[in-house]
GROMACS .gro file of C-alpha atoms in nm:
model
  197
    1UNK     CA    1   1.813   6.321  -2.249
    2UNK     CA    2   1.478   6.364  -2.310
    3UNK     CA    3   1.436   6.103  -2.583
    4UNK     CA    4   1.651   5.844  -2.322
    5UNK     CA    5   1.310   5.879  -2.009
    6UNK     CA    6   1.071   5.864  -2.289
    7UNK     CA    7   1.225   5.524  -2.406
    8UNK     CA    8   1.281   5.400  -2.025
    9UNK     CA    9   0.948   5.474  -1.961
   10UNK     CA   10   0.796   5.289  -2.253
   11UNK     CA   11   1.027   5.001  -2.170
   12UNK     CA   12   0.933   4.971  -1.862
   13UNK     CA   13   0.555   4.935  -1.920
   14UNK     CA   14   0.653   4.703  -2.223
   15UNK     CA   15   0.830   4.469  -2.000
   16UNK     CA   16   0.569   4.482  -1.747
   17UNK     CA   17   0.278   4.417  -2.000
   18UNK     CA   18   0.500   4.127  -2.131
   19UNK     CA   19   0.493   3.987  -1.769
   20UNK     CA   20   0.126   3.977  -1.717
   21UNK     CA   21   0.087   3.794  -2.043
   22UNK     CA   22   0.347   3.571  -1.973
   23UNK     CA   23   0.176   3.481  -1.639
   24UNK     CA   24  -0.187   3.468  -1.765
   25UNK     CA   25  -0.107   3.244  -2.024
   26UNK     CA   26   0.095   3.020  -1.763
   27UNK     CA   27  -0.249   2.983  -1.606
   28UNK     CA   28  -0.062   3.122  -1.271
   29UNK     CA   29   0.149   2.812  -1.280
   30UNK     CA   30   0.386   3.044  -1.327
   31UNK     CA   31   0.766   2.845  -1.080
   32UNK     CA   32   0.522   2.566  -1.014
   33UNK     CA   33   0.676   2.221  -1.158
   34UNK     CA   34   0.520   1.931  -1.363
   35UNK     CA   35   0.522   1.582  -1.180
   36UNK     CA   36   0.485   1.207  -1.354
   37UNK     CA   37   0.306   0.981  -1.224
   38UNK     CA   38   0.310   0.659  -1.339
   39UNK     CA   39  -0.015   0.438  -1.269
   40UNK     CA   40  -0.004   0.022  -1.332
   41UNK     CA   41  -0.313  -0.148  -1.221
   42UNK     CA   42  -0.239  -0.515  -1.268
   43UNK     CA   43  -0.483  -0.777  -1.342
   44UNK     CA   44  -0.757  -0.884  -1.158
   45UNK     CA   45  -0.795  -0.497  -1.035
   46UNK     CA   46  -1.058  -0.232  -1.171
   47UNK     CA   47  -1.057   0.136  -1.043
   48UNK     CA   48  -0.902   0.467  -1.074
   49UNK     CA   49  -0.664   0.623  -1.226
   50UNK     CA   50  -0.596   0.363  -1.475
   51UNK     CA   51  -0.283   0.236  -1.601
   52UNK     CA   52  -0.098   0.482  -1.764
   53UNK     CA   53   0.118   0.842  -1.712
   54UNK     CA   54  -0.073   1.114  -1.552
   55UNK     CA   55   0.053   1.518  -1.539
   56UNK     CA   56   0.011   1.646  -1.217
   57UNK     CA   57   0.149   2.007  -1.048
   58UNK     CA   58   0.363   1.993  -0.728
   59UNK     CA   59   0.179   1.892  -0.399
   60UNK     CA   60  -0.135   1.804  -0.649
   61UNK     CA   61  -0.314   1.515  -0.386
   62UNK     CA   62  -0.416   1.220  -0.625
   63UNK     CA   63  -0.712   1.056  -0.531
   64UNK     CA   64  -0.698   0.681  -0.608
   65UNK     CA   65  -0.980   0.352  -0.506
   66UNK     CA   66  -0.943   0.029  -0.671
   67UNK     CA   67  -1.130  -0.301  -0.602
   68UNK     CA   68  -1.056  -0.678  -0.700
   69UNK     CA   69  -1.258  -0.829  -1.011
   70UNK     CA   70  -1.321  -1.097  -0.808
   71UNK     CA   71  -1.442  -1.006  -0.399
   72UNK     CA   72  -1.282  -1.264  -0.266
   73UNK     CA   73  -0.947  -1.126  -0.352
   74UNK     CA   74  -0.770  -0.821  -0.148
   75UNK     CA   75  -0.609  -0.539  -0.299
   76UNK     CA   76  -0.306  -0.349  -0.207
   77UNK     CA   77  -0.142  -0.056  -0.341
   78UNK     CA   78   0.242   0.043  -0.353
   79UNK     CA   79   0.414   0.362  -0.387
   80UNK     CA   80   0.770   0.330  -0.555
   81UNK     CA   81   0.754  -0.023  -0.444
   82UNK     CA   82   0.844   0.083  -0.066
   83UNK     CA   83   0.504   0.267   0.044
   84UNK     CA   84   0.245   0.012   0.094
   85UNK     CA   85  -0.151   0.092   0.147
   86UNK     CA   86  -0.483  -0.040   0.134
   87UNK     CA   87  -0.701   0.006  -0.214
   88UNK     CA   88  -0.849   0.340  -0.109
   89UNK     CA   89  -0.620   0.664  -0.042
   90UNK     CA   90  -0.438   0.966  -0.163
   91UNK     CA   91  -0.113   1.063  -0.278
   92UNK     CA   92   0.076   1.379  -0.255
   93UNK     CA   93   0.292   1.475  -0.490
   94UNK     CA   94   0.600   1.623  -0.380
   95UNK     CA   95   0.860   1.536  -0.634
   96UNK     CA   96   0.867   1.336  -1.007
   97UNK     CA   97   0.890   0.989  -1.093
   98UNK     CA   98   0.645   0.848  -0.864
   99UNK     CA   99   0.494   0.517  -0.977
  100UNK     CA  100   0.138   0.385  -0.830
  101UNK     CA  101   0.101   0.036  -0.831
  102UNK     CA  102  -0.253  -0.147  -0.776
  103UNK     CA  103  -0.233  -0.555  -0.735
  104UNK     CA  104  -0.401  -0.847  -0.524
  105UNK     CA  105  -0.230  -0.971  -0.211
  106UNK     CA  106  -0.078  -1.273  -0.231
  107UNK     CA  107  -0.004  -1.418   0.101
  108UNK     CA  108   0.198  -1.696  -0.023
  109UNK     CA  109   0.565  -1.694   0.139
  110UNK     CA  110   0.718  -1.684   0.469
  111UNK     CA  111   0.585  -1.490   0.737
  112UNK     CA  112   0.780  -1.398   1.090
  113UNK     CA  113   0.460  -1.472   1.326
  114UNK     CA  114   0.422  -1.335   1.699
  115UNK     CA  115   0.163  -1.457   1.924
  116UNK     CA  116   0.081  -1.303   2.261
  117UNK     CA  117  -0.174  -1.450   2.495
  118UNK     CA  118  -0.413  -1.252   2.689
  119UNK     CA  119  -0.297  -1.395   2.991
  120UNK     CA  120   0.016  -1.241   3.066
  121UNK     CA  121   0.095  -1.529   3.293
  122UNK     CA  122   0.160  -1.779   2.979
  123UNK     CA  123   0.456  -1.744   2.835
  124UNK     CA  124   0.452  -1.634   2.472
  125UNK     CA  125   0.561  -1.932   2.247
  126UNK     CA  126   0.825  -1.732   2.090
  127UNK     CA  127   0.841  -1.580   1.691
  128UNK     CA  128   0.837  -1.842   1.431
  129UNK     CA  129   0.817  -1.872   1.075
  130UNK     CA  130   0.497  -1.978   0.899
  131UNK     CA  131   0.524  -2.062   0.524
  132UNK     CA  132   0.230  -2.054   0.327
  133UNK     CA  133   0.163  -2.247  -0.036
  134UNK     CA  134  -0.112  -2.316  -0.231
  135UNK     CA  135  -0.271  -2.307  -0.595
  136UNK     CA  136  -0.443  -1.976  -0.568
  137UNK     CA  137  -0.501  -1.640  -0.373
  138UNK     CA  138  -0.731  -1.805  -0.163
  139UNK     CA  139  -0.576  -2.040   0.032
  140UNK     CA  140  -0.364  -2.363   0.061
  141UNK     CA  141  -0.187  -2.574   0.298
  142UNK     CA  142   0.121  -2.422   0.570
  143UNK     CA  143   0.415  -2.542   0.772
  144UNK     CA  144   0.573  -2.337   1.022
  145UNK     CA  145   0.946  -2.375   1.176
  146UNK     CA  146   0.882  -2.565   1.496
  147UNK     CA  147   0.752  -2.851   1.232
  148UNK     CA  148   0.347  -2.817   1.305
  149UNK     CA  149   0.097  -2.790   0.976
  150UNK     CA  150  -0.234  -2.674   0.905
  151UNK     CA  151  -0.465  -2.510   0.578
  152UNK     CA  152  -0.515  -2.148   0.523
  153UNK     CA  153  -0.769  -1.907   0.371
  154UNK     CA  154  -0.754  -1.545   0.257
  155UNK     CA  155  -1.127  -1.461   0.149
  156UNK     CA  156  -1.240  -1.110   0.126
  157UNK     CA  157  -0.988  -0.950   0.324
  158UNK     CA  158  -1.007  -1.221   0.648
  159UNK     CA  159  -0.733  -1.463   0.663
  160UNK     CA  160  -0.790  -1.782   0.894
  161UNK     CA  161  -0.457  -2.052   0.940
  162UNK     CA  162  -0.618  -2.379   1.117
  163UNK     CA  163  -0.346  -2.617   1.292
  164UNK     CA  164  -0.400  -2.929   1.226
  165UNK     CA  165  -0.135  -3.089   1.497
  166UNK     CA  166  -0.075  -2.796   1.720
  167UNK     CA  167  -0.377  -2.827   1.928
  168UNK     CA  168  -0.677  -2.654   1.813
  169UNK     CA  169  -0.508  -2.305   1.743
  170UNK     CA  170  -0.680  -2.159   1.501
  171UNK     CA  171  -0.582  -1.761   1.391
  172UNK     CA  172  -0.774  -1.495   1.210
  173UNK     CA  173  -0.750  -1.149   1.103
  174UNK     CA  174  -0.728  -0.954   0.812
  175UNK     CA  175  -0.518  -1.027   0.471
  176UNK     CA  176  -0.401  -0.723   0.450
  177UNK     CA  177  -0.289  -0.614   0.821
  178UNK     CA  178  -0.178  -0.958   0.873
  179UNK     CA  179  -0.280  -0.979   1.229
  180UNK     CA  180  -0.567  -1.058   1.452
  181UNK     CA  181  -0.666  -1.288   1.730
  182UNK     CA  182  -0.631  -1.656   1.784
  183UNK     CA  183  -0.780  -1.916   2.014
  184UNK     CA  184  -0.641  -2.225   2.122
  185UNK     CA  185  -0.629  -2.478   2.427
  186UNK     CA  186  -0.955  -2.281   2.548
  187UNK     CA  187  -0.692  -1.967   2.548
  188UNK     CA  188  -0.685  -1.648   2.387
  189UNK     CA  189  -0.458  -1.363   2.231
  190UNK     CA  190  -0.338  -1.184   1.927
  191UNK     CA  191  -0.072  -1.235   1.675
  192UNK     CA  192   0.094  -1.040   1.406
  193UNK     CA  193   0.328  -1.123   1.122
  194UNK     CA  194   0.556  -0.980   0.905
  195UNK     CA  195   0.680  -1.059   0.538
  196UNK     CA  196   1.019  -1.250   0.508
  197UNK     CA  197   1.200  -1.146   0.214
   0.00000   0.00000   0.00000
C-alpha cells in the first residue's frame, strides 16, 4: 500500500513535468491552430507580403500595402474573391484557406450608373448602363443604354467619362469607389455605379 502512494505520487509529478515541457516547447501555442494564407500579387503590383503561402496563428492580423509599377494604375485587393479593398489594409485571420489577391483595376465592362442632381426638383434621369472599352487601363471610348457616347480615363485613382452627345455632362470620381460628382447643363450632382456581372 505503501509502495502504490509512493508510485502515484511520482506519477503525478512525472505527468505534470511532462506537461510543462510539452507546453514550453509549444511556445504557448499550446490549442491555438495554424492558418494558410495564400498571397498572389499579379503583375504590374509591388508590395507586401509577396506571392506565396504564409503560416499564420488564429486571429494573427496580416498587415498588407501594395502599389502599381506604374502610378497611373489603381490597385485593388480581394479576399477569397468576394471581399474587395483598397491596396492598404489588414486581415484577420479567423479560419484556413484564405487567399489574398493584389491586382490593377480594370474598369472595362458594364457598369449600372445612378445620377442624382443636387436639385431635388430635377428629376433623376433614371439608372442606366454604361459600357466601357478601350486598349489599356487608362482609358478608352463608352456607350451607355439610352444610346449616348463619350471617352473615358482612369489615371491615378480619378476616373473622368466625358459625353460627347449628351450635353456637356462630364463625371468624375475615383477608380476605385466608382463614384463622384458630375456637372452638366450648368447643373450639378453625384453618381455612383456598380459592376455588372
Amino acid at each position: 500500500m505503501i509502495l502504490q502512494k509512493r508510485t502515484g505520487k511520482y506519477g503525478l509529478a512525472a505527468a505534470a513535468a511532462a506537461a510543462l515541457v510539452l507546453l514550453a516547447a509549444a511556445g504557448c501555442r499550446f490549442g491555438i491552430p495554424d492558418y494558410t494564407l495564400t498571397v498572389v500579387v499579379e503583375d504590374g503590383v509591388s508590395g507586401n507580403p509577396e506571392s506565396g503561402e504564409y503560416v499564420f496563428q488564429e486571429l494573427t492580423t496580416v498587415e498588407y500595402s501594395y502599389q502599381a509599377v506604374d502610378p497611373t494604375h489603381t490597385v485593388e485587393v480581394l479576399l477569397n474573391d468576394s471581399v474587395r479593398s483598397a491596396g492598404a489594409g489588414t486581415v484577420v485571420l479567423y479560419g484556413d484557406g484564405y487567399v489574398l489577391k493584389a491586382r490593377l483595376v480594370d474598369l472595362r465592362g458594364a457598369w449600372k450608373m445612378t445620377l442624382s442632381y443636387s436639385d431635388t426638383s430635377i428629376p433623376s434621369p433614371g439608372e442606366f448602363t454604361v459600357t466601357l472599352s478601350g486598349a489599356d487601363l487608362t482609358g478608352g471610348t463608352f456607350t451607355d443604354s439610352r444610346g449616348a457616347n463619350g471617352v473615358w480615363t482612369a489615371v491615378s485613382n480619378i476616373v473622368t467619362l466625358t459625353y460627347t452627345d449628351w450635353f456637356d455632362y462630364v463625371l468624375t470620381g475615383t477608380v476605385y469607389s466608382m463614384q463622384g460628382s458630375f456637372t452638366g447643363e450648368e447643373l450639378t450632382g453625384t453618381w455612383s455605379a456598380s459592376r455588372q456581372e
